[in-house]
Structures are given as structure tokens and as C-alpha cells.
PDB file of C-alpha atoms in Angstrom:
ATOM      1  CA  MET A  10     -59.522  52.954 -13.109  1.00 84.00           C
ATOM      2  CA  PHE A  11     -57.200  51.801 -10.310  1.00 96.00           C
ATOM      3  CA  GLU A  12     -57.220  52.511  -6.586  1.00 97.00           C
ATOM      4  CA  THR A  13     -54.162  50.747  -5.131  1.00 98.00           C
ATOM      5  CA  ILE A  14     -51.793  51.450  -8.016  1.00 98.00           C
ATOM      6  CA  ARG A  15     -51.115  54.352 -10.360  1.00 97.00           C
ATOM      7  CA  TYR A  16     -50.778  53.529 -14.049  1.00 98.00           C
ATOM      8  CA  ASP A  17     -49.371  55.903 -16.659  1.00 97.00           C
ATOM      9  CA  VAL A  18     -48.184  55.430 -20.231  1.00 97.00           C
ATOM     10  CA  LYS A  19     -45.622  57.882 -21.585  1.00 96.00           C
ATOM     11  CA  ASP A  20     -43.206  57.684 -24.513  1.00 96.00           C
ATOM     12  CA  GLY A  21     -43.695  53.957 -25.012  1.00 97.00           C
ATOM     13  CA  VAL A  22     -43.250  53.070 -21.330  1.00 98.00           C
ATOM     14  CA  ALA A  23     -46.032  51.888 -19.006  1.00 98.00           C
ATOM     15  CA  TRP A  24     -45.323  53.022 -15.440  1.00 98.00           C
ATOM     16  CA  LEU A  25     -47.001  50.989 -12.719  1.00 98.00           C
ATOM     17  CA  PHE A  26     -46.656  52.548  -9.265  1.00 98.00           C
ATOM     18  CA  LEU A  27     -47.688  50.533  -6.201  1.00 98.00           C
ATOM     19  CA  ASN A  28     -49.650  53.222  -4.408  1.00 98.00           C
ATOM     20  CA  ARG A  29     -50.188  52.406  -0.740  1.00 97.00           C
ATOM     21  CA  PRO A  30     -47.209  54.328   0.660  1.00 97.00           C
ATOM     22  CA  ASP A  31     -48.712  54.613   4.154  1.00 96.00           C
ATOM     23  CA  LYS A  32     -48.677  50.780   4.293  1.00 96.00           C
ATOM     24  CA  LEU A  33     -45.254  50.459   2.598  1.00 97.00           C
ATOM     25  CA  ASN A  34     -47.178  49.330  -0.512  1.00 98.00           C
ATOM     26  CA  ALA A  35     -48.254  46.089   1.167  1.00 97.00           C
ATOM     27  CA  PHE A  36     -50.329  43.766  -0.981  1.00 97.00           C
ATOM     28  CA  THR A  37     -54.076  43.452  -0.750  1.00 96.00           C
ATOM     29  CA  ALA A  38     -56.255  41.239  -2.914  1.00 96.00           C
ATOM     30  CA  GLN A  39     -57.304  44.349  -4.806  1.00 97.00           C
ATOM     31  CA  MET A  40     -53.690  45.313  -5.476  1.00 98.00           C
ATOM     32  CA  ASN A  41     -52.952  41.812  -6.787  1.00 98.00           C
ATOM     33  CA  ARG A  42     -55.856  42.160  -9.223  1.00 98.00           C
ATOM     34  CA  GLU A  43     -54.908  45.662 -10.272  1.00 98.00           C
ATOM     35  CA  ILE A  44     -51.271  44.760 -10.962  1.00 98.00           C
ATOM     36  CA  LYS A  45     -52.456  41.802 -13.054  1.00 98.00           C
ATOM     37  CA  ASP A  46     -54.916  43.978 -14.968  1.00 98.00           C
ATOM     38  CA  ALA A  47     -52.369  46.750 -15.536  1.00 98.00           C
ATOM     39  CA  VAL A  48     -49.720  44.357 -16.871  1.00 98.00           C
ATOM     40  CA  LYS A  49     -52.338  42.779 -19.142  1.00 98.00           C
ATOM     41  CA  ALA A  50     -53.399  46.211 -20.424  1.00 98.00           C
ATOM     42  CA  ALA A  51     -49.771  47.152 -21.094  1.00 98.00           C
ATOM     43  CA  SER A  52     -49.183  43.825 -22.857  1.00 97.00           C
ATOM     44  CA  GLN A  53     -52.093  44.483 -25.207  1.00 97.00           C
ATOM     45  CA  ASN A  54     -51.291  48.151 -25.863  1.00 97.00           C
ATOM     46  CA  GLU A  55     -49.196  48.434 -29.042  1.00 95.00           C
ATOM     47  CA  GLU A  56     -47.885  51.810 -27.892  1.00 96.00           C
ATOM     48  CA  VAL A  57     -46.249  50.199 -24.854  1.00 98.00           C
ATOM     49  CA  ARG A  58     -42.790  48.746 -25.451  1.00 98.00           C
ATOM     50  CA  CYS A  59     -41.526  48.535 -21.870  1.00 98.00           C
ATOM     51  CA  ILE A  60     -43.132  48.237 -18.418  1.00 98.00           C
ATOM     52  CA  VAL A  61     -41.712  49.613 -15.167  1.00 98.00           C
ATOM     53  CA  ILE A  62     -43.022  48.518 -11.763  1.00 98.00           C
ATOM     54  CA  THR A  63     -41.996  50.633  -8.775  1.00 98.00           C
ATOM     55  CA  GLY A  64     -43.295  51.854  -5.430  1.00 98.00           C
ATOM     56  CA  GLU A  65     -44.589  55.179  -4.187  1.00 97.00           C
ATOM     57  CA  GLY A  66     -42.935  56.533  -1.057  1.00 96.00           C
ATOM     58  CA  ARG A  67     -40.015  54.883   0.703  1.00 95.00           C
ATOM     59  CA  ALA A  68     -40.791  51.208  -0.011  1.00 98.00           C
ATOM     60  CA  PHE A  69     -41.081  49.050  -3.104  1.00 98.00           C
ATOM     61  CA  CYS A  70     -43.428  46.531  -1.458  1.00 98.00           C
ATOM     62  CA  SER A  71     -43.384  45.130   2.074  1.00 97.00           C
ATOM     63  CA  GLY A  72     -45.301  41.955   1.156  1.00 96.00           C
ATOM     64  CA  GLN A  73     -48.765  40.885   2.209  1.00 95.00           C
ATOM     65  CA  ASP A  74     -50.826  43.277   4.314  1.00 94.00           C
ATOM     66  CA  LEU A  75     -51.336  40.941   7.267  1.00 88.00           C
ATOM     67  CA  SER A  76     -54.286  42.968   8.528  1.00 86.00           C
ATOM     68  CA  GLU A  77     -56.227  41.594   5.542  1.00 85.00           C
ATOM     69  CA  VAL A  78     -55.461  37.960   6.381  1.00 82.00           C
ATOM     70  CA  ASP A  79     -57.784  35.949   8.620  1.00 81.00           C
ATOM     71  CA  GLU A  80     -55.818  32.993   9.952  1.00 78.00           C
ATOM     72  CA  SER A  81     -58.828  30.779   9.349  1.00 82.00           C
ATOM     73  CA  MET A  82     -58.266  31.343   5.630  1.00 84.00           C
ATOM     74  CA  ASP A  83     -56.587  28.744   3.431  1.00 92.00           C
ATOM     75  CA  HIS A  84     -53.212  30.234   2.525  1.00 92.00           C
ATOM     76  CA  GLY A  85     -53.018  28.018  -0.557  1.00 95.00           C
ATOM     77  CA  ASP A  86     -56.303  29.450  -1.829  1.00 94.00           C
ATOM     78  CA  ILE A  87     -54.955  32.987  -1.350  1.00 93.00           C
ATOM     79  CA  LEU A  88     -52.070  32.104  -3.652  1.00 96.00           C
ATOM     80  CA  ARG A  89     -54.301  30.412  -6.217  1.00 97.00           C
ATOM     81  CA  LYS A  90     -56.790  33.289  -6.331  1.00 96.00           C
ATOM     82  CA  HIS A  91     -54.556  36.336  -6.033  1.00 96.00           C
ATOM     83  CA  TYR A  92     -50.784  35.915  -6.209  1.00 97.00           C
ATOM     84  CA  GLY A  93     -50.612  33.133  -8.789  1.00 98.00           C
ATOM     85  CA  PRO A  94     -52.642  35.012 -11.422  1.00 98.00           C
ATOM     86  CA  MET A  95     -50.571  38.160 -10.831  1.00 98.00           C
ATOM     87  CA  VAL A  96     -47.155  36.538 -11.311  1.00 98.00           C
ATOM     88  CA  LYS A  97     -48.449  34.429 -14.224  1.00 98.00           C
ATOM     89  CA  GLN A  98     -49.506  37.593 -16.022  1.00 98.00           C
ATOM     90  CA  ILE A  99     -46.068  39.100 -15.471  1.00 98.00           C
ATOM     91  CA  ARG A 100     -44.382  35.883 -16.585  1.00 96.00           C
ATOM     92  CA  GLN A 101     -46.534  35.671 -19.748  1.00 96.00           C
ATOM     93  CA  CYS A 102     -45.839  39.247 -20.828  1.00 97.00           C
ATOM     94  CA  GLU A 103     -43.496  39.355 -23.825  1.00 97.00           C
ATOM     95  CA  LYS A 104     -42.511  42.982 -23.298  1.00 98.00           C
ATOM     96  CA  PRO A 105     -39.530  43.836 -21.066  1.00 98.00           C
ATOM     97  CA  ILE A 106     -40.514  44.458 -17.445  1.00 98.00           C
ATOM     98  CA  VAL A 107     -38.279  46.419 -15.102  1.00 98.00           C
ATOM     99  CA  ALA A 108     -38.619  46.321 -11.324  1.00 98.00           C
ATOM    100  CA  ALA A 109     -37.390  49.715 -10.113  1.00 98.00           C
ATOM    101  CA  VAL A 110     -36.779  48.787  -6.487  1.00 98.00           C
ATOM    102  CA  ASN A 111     -36.778  52.106  -4.659  1.00 98.00           C
ATOM    103  CA  GLY A 112     -36.857  50.722  -1.094  1.00 98.00           C
ATOM    104  CA  VAL A 113     -37.503  47.531   0.803  1.00 98.00           C
ATOM    105  CA  ALA A 114     -38.863  44.549  -1.155  1.00 98.00           C
ATOM    106  CA  ALA A 115     -39.929  41.983   1.419  1.00 98.00           C
ATOM    107  CA  GLY A 116     -41.852  38.711   1.237  1.00 97.00           C
ATOM    108  CA  ALA A 117     -44.129  38.708  -1.798  1.00 97.00           C
ATOM    109  CA  GLY A 118     -42.700  42.122  -2.677  1.00 98.00           C
ATOM    110  CA  PHE A 119     -39.370  40.347  -3.184  1.00 98.00           C
ATOM    111  CA  SER A 120     -41.205  37.774  -5.304  1.00 98.00           C
ATOM    112  CA  LEU A 121     -42.741  40.527  -7.434  1.00 98.00           C
ATOM    113  CA  ALA A 122     -39.298  41.967  -8.150  1.00 98.00           C
ATOM    114  CA  LEU A 123     -37.909  38.501  -8.960  1.00 98.00           C
ATOM    115  CA  ALA A 124     -40.695  37.892 -11.486  1.00 98.00           C
ATOM    116  CA  CYS A 125     -39.570  40.883 -13.564  1.00 98.00           C
ATOM    117  CA  ASP A 126     -36.891  40.735 -16.263  1.00 98.00           C
ATOM    118  CA  PHE A 127     -34.653  43.422 -14.800  1.00 98.00           C
ATOM    119  CA  ARG A 128     -34.114  44.738 -11.275  1.00 98.00           C
ATOM    120  CA  LEU A 129     -32.688  48.227 -10.855  1.00 98.00           C
ATOM    121  CA  VAL A 130     -32.119  49.025  -7.203  1.00 98.00           C
ATOM    122  CA  SER A 131     -31.717  52.280  -5.352  1.00 98.00           C
ATOM    123  CA  GLU A 132     -28.827  52.390  -2.911  1.00 98.00           C
ATOM    124  CA  LYS A 133     -31.573  52.593  -0.265  1.00 96.00           C
ATOM    125  CA  ALA A 134     -33.227  49.380  -1.460  1.00 98.00           C
ATOM    126  CA  SER A 135     -33.053  45.977   0.193  1.00 98.00           C
ATOM    127  CA  PHE A 136     -34.524  42.511  -0.238  1.00 98.00           C
ATOM    128  CA  VAL A 137     -35.809  40.251   2.537  1.00 98.00           C
ATOM    129  CA  ASN A 138     -37.229  36.756   2.079  1.00 97.00           C
ATOM    130  CA  ALA A 139     -39.325  37.420   5.146  1.00 96.00           C
ATOM    131  CA  PHE A 140     -41.698  34.424   4.971  1.00 97.00           C
ATOM    132  CA  ILE A 141     -39.685  32.391   7.484  1.00 97.00           C
ATOM    133  CA  HIS A 142     -40.259  35.050  10.144  1.00 96.00           C
ATOM    134  CA  VAL A 143     -43.982  34.244  10.160  1.00 93.00           C
ATOM    135  CA  GLY A 144     -43.507  30.486   9.736  1.00 95.00           C
ATOM    136  CA  LEU A 145     -44.330  30.344   6.035  1.00 96.00           C
ATOM    137  CA  ILE A 146     -42.513  29.278   2.871  1.00 97.00           C
ATOM    138  CA  PRO A 147     -41.511  31.685   0.080  1.00 98.00           C
ATOM    139  CA  ASP A 148     -44.391  32.004  -2.355  1.00 97.00           C
ATOM    140  CA  SER A 149     -45.580  33.843  -5.467  1.00 97.00           C
ATOM    141  CA  GLY A 150     -42.964  32.028  -7.550  1.00 97.00           C
ATOM    142  CA  ASN A 151     -40.174  33.187  -5.255  1.00 98.00           C
ATOM    143  CA  LEU A 152     -38.020  30.047  -5.128  1.00 98.00           C
ATOM    144  CA  TYR A 153     -38.668  29.278  -8.805  1.00 97.00           C
ATOM    145  CA  PHE A 154     -37.007  32.558  -9.770  1.00 97.00           C
ATOM    146  CA  LEU A 155     -34.529  32.753  -6.890  1.00 98.00           C
ATOM    147  CA  THR A 156     -32.875  29.383  -7.531  1.00 97.00           C
ATOM    148  CA  GLN A 157     -32.355  30.329 -11.182  1.00 95.00           C
ATOM    149  CA  LEU A 158     -30.599  33.536 -10.155  1.00 96.00           C
ATOM    150  CA  VAL A 159     -28.427  32.401  -7.241  1.00 97.00           C
ATOM    151  CA  GLY A 160     -28.536  28.574  -7.163  1.00 96.00           C
ATOM    152  CA  GLN A 161     -30.094  26.243  -4.612  1.00 97.00           C
ATOM    153  CA  ALA A 162     -27.557  26.655  -1.810  1.00 98.00           C
ATOM    154  CA  LYS A 163     -27.749  30.447  -1.708  1.00 98.00           C
ATOM    155  CA  ALA A 164     -31.535  30.385  -2.225  1.00 98.00           C
ATOM    156  CA  ALA A 165     -31.815  28.086   0.815  1.00 98.00           C
ATOM    157  CA  GLU A 166     -29.659  30.423   2.874  1.00 98.00           C
ATOM    158  CA  LEU A 167     -31.641  33.534   1.907  1.00 98.00           C
ATOM    159  CA  SER A 168     -34.959  31.786   2.522  1.00 98.00           C
ATOM    160  CA  ILE A 169     -34.217  29.906   5.747  1.00 98.00           C
ATOM    161  CA  LEU A 170     -32.228  32.624   7.497  1.00 98.00           C
ATOM    162  CA  GLY A 171     -34.398  35.411   6.102  1.00 97.00           C
ATOM    163  CA  GLU A 172     -31.683  38.026   6.459  1.00 97.00           C
ATOM    164  CA  LYS A 173     -31.799  41.483   4.909  1.00 97.00           C
ATOM    165  CA  ILE A 174     -29.914  41.818   1.618  1.00 98.00           C
ATOM    166  CA  PRO A 175     -28.658  45.384   1.058  1.00 98.00           C
ATOM    167  CA  ALA A 176     -28.625  46.815  -2.468  1.00 98.00           C
ATOM    168  CA  ALA A 177     -24.882  46.369  -3.055  1.00 98.00           C
ATOM    169  CA  LYS A 178     -25.036  42.737  -1.908  1.00 98.00           C
ATOM    170  CA  ALA A 179     -28.032  42.124  -4.180  1.00 98.00           C
ATOM    171  CA  VAL A 180     -25.960  43.231  -7.167  1.00 98.00           C
ATOM    172  CA  GLU A 181     -23.033  41.057  -6.034  1.00 97.00           C
ATOM    173  CA  LEU A 182     -25.318  37.998  -5.763  1.00 97.00           C
ATOM    174  CA  GLY A 183     -26.897  38.613  -9.166  1.00 96.00           C
ATOM    175  CA  LEU A 184     -30.303  39.488  -7.706  1.00 97.00           C
ATOM    176  CA  ALA A 185     -30.133  42.984  -9.184  1.00 98.00           C
ATOM    177  CA  ASN A 186     -28.707  44.309 -12.429  1.00 97.00           C
ATOM    178  CA  THR A 187     -27.328  47.543 -11.075  1.00 97.00           C
ATOM    179  CA  MET A 188     -27.422  49.860  -8.062  1.00 98.00           C
ATOM    180  CA  ILE A 189     -28.244  53.539  -8.543  1.00 98.00           C
ATOM    181  CA  SER A 190     -27.809  56.451  -6.171  1.00 98.00           C
ATOM    182  CA  ALA A 191     -31.021  57.654  -4.564  1.00 96.00           C
ATOM    183  CA  GLU A 192     -30.606  61.108  -6.114  1.00 97.00           C
ATOM    184  CA  ALA A 193     -30.220  59.762  -9.665  1.00 98.00           C
ATOM    185  CA  PHE A 194     -32.654  56.852  -9.315  1.00 98.00           C
ATOM    186  CA  ASN A 195     -35.693  58.272 -11.137  1.00 97.00           C
ATOM    187  CA  ASP A 196     -33.645  59.712 -14.003  1.00 98.00           C
ATOM    188  CA  GLU A 197     -31.591  56.572 -14.530  1.00 98.00           C
ATOM    189  CA  VAL A 198     -34.623  54.275 -14.381  1.00 98.00           C
ATOM    190  CA  SER A 199     -36.345  56.501 -16.950  1.00 98.00           C
ATOM    191  CA  ALA A 200     -33.292  56.348 -19.212  1.00 98.00           C
ATOM    192  CA  TYR A 201     -33.062  52.554 -18.855  1.00 98.00           C
ATOM    193  CA  ALA A 202     -36.755  52.160 -19.696  1.00 98.00           C
ATOM    194  CA  ALA A 203     -36.440  54.515 -22.679  1.00 98.00           C
ATOM    195  CA  ARG A 204     -33.526  52.441 -23.977  1.00 98.00           C
ATOM    196  CA  LEU A 205     -35.590  49.242 -23.758  1.00 98.00           C
ATOM    197  CA  ALA A 206     -38.602  50.938 -25.343  1.00 98.00           C
ATOM    198  CA  ALA A 207     -36.468  51.898 -28.352  1.00 98.00           C
ATOM    199  CA  MET A 208     -35.295  48.335 -28.977  1.00 97.00           C
ATOM    200  CA  PRO A 209     -36.876  45.656 -31.250  1.00 98.00           C
ATOM    201  CA  THR A 210     -39.838  44.715 -29.059  1.00 97.00           C
ATOM    202  CA  LYS A 211     -40.805  41.568 -30.958  1.00 97.00           C
ATOM    203  CA  ALA A 212     -37.245  40.233 -30.731  1.00 98.00           C
ATOM    204  CA  ILE A 213     -37.226  40.878 -26.979  1.00 98.00           C
ATOM    205  CA  GLY A 214     -40.426  38.849 -26.658  1.00 97.00           C
ATOM    206  CA  LEU A 215     -38.888  36.005 -28.647  1.00 98.00           C
ATOM    207  CA  ILE A 216     -35.763  36.111 -26.463  1.00 98.00           C
ATOM    208  CA  LYS A 217     -38.008  35.817 -23.399  1.00 97.00           C
ATOM    209  CA  ARG A 218     -39.720  32.783 -24.966  1.00 96.00           C
ATOM    210  CA  SER A 219     -36.348  31.170 -25.637  1.00 97.00           C
ATOM    211  CA  LEU A 220     -35.168  31.775 -22.083  1.00 96.00           C
ATOM    212  CA  LYS A 221     -38.274  30.023 -20.757  1.00 94.00           C
ATOM    213  CA  ALA A 222     -37.859  27.161 -23.221  1.00 96.00           C
ATOM    214  CA  ALA A 223     -34.246  26.664 -22.156  1.00 95.00           C
ATOM    215  CA  GLU A 224     -35.479  25.895 -18.626  1.00 92.00           C
ATOM    216  CA  VAL A 225     -37.532  22.876 -19.662  1.00 94.00           C
ATOM    217  CA  LEU A 226     -36.606  21.575 -23.116  1.00 96.00           C
ATOM    218  CA  SER A 227     -33.946  19.071 -24.129  1.00 97.00           C
ATOM    219  CA  PHE A 228     -31.104  20.556 -26.159  1.00 97.00           C
ATOM    220  CA  GLU A 229     -32.488  19.084 -29.384  1.00 97.00           C
ATOM    221  CA  ASP A 230     -35.974  20.449 -28.725  1.00 97.00           C
ATOM    222  CA  TYR A 231     -34.503  23.783 -27.751  1.00 97.00           C
ATOM    223  CA  LEU A 232     -32.702  24.031 -31.107  1.00 97.00           C
ATOM    224  CA  GLU A 233     -36.065  23.604 -32.859  1.00 97.00           C
ATOM    225  CA  GLN A 234     -37.608  26.253 -30.610  1.00 96.00           C
ATOM    226  CA  GLU A 235     -34.666  28.511 -31.472  1.00 97.00           C
ATOM    227  CA  ALA A 236     -35.179  27.968 -35.198  1.00 98.00           C
ATOM    228  CA  GLN A 237     -38.873  28.809 -34.957  1.00 97.00           C
ATOM    229  CA  GLY A 238     -38.089  31.922 -32.962  1.00 97.00           C
ATOM    230  CA  GLN A 239     -35.459  33.081 -35.424  1.00 97.00           C
ATOM    231  CA  ARG A 240     -37.860  32.568 -38.316  1.00 98.00           C
ATOM    232  CA  ALA A 241     -40.403  34.779 -36.568  1.00 97.00           C
ATOM    233  CA  ALA A 242     -37.780  37.412 -35.783  1.00 97.00           C
ATOM    234  CA  GLY A 243     -36.613  37.404 -39.390  1.00 98.00           C
ATOM    235  CA  LEU A 244     -40.101  38.360 -40.560  1.00 98.00           C
ATOM    236  CA  THR A 245     -40.353  41.484 -38.395  1.00 97.00           C
ATOM    237  CA  ALA A 246     -40.143  45.057 -39.629  1.00 97.00           C
ATOM    238  CA  ASP A 247     -37.466  45.717 -37.017  1.00 97.00           C
ATOM    239  CA  HIS A 248     -35.221  43.045 -38.521  1.00 98.00           C
ATOM    240  CA  ARG A 249     -35.537  44.696 -41.937  1.00 97.00           C
ATOM    241  CA  GLU A 250     -34.804  48.078 -40.382  1.00 97.00           C
ATOM    242  CA  GLY A 251     -31.773  46.721 -38.552  1.00 97.00           C
ATOM    243  CA  VAL A 252     -30.278  45.251 -41.727  1.00 98.00           C
ATOM    244  CA  GLU A 253     -30.973  48.403 -43.751  1.00 97.00           C
ATOM    245  CA  ALA A 254     -29.436  50.593 -41.055  1.00 97.00           C
ATOM    246  CA  PHE A 255     -26.339  48.378 -40.940  1.00 97.00           C
ATOM    247  CA  LEU A 256     -25.888  48.552 -44.712  1.00 97.00           C
ATOM    248  CA  GLN A 257     -26.477  52.307 -44.725  1.00 97.00           C
ATOM    249  CA  LYS A 258     -24.135  52.801 -41.761  1.00 97.00           C
ATOM    250  CA  ARG A 259     -26.713  54.602 -39.657  1.00 96.00           C
ATOM    251  CA  LYS A 260     -28.396  54.052 -36.312  1.00 96.00           C
ATOM    252  CA  PRO A 261     -31.561  51.910 -36.644  1.00 97.00           C
ATOM    253  CA  VAL A 262     -34.930  53.329 -35.678  1.00 97.00           C
ATOM    254  CA  PHE A 263     -37.004  50.405 -34.444  1.00 97.00           C
ATOM    255  CA  SER A 264     -40.801  50.522 -34.434  1.00 96.00           C
ATOM    256  CA  GLY A 265     -41.431  47.548 -32.177  1.00 96.00           C
ATOM    257  CA  LYS A 266     -43.089  45.663 -35.036  1.00 96.00           C
TER     258      LYS A 266
END
């Protein structure tokens, strides 16, 4: 089904592997499409309750494959046709998405990681807002997400200087949730994904909606959004299970419904 990525579903988790290791998983137009299609498929699959995006080989994603870019091309059209639809699909997904950053995430690869809900980084990982080094601006939603995570001053520094951010520094800045040793990386990412997949999936989606609403709504409008979201959460099977488990003093078993 896919050529530039590998897509597997196991135990409620959709694993999306960027699969061009000889090119450090650099983006092509085909890879943009396949990531978008895979995230859409995972979003629509009721068996999937968590999505993990990671890279094959020693890199997460090194950004755009420049050998595919003709400088006569309109760079804005490239974003509109390929990168925009990919990050929109990730942004629209109401299931938790984990970026398991196993190596370098540069340029649009950094943007891809930023678009996810969680970033788990190997001690060998690093981030680079590399656009400045080829005279371009950060794209694929990069500054939209980056300013929310680190503020405008630090986002300007990371984007204009374009310096490498090691894994430990990424955690310190709030770019990553946690750093994991290279030896334990696969096991700990799997455990993290399994934990998310066992949680109330509908409530997670509603939390993601509320987080987006908080970015744009007035406080009064946000309170109405919150009320609507809580009503929807209160009607889920997982809410009923959570209450019953609490009253029965047992661990809840959520179905994601």
C-alpha cells in the first residue's frame, strides 16, 4: 500500500515508520501523501487508539529531499499541495499522536515532530530549524507550533540562528516530553503508546479540541466550548466505566468508546 513509509497496526497502536533510511528519511511529495493517508486511515480505524510516527535507520527525518526540488518551482505551491495537507491531517486527528524522534529531525522533519501531541526523544536525537541555512523560512506549521511551546523570543533564536538542539536541551526547552536512552528507546516508546492506547480515547480527542479552542476563543466562548465537550465526554462508555470502576474500587478498563 505504501512505498516511502511502513504502516503497521498492533494492539491498538498504529505505527508509521518513515522508510527512506538511505536518505535520512527526507521528504518527497509521495512521502507527504503517504503520511497524510496513513494518519487518515488510523483516524478512521476504530481499532486504533494511538498513533506513533518514527523513522527507520539513524534519522527521524532530515527535511525536504532537495534533489526533488527544481528551483524554478513555486515554493508556496509545494507547501499548499504537499506539506499543508499532511500537517492539517495530523492536526485534525483526535487520537493521540506520538513523535518517537530516534535521530535528527531537521527542517520540515522538525515541523512534523512539532505537529504531534507528544515528542519522545532518543538521547541520540536532535532538532534543527535548518530552513535559514538555505535562505528559507520555517514552514509546515513550524512557527505556529514552536511559538506555543517556547515563546516568540526563543522561537526567533532557534529559527534565525538555526543551531542544533541536542535531546537533553530539547527537554529543557519544553520541545520534548522526555529523553530516553538509545538502548531502551523502542521498549519505552512502545510502553508509552500502550499506555495512551488504554486510555479513554474519546476524552483525549475532546481534550485536543479544547486545547485548540483555547488558542483562539475568548474566555467566555471557551467556557461554552468546555461545557459542550464535557457533555459529550459524559455520554461516553468510558465515562460510565470510569465511574463504575471508581465506585467498585478497581482499575478501569476503557474501550475507547
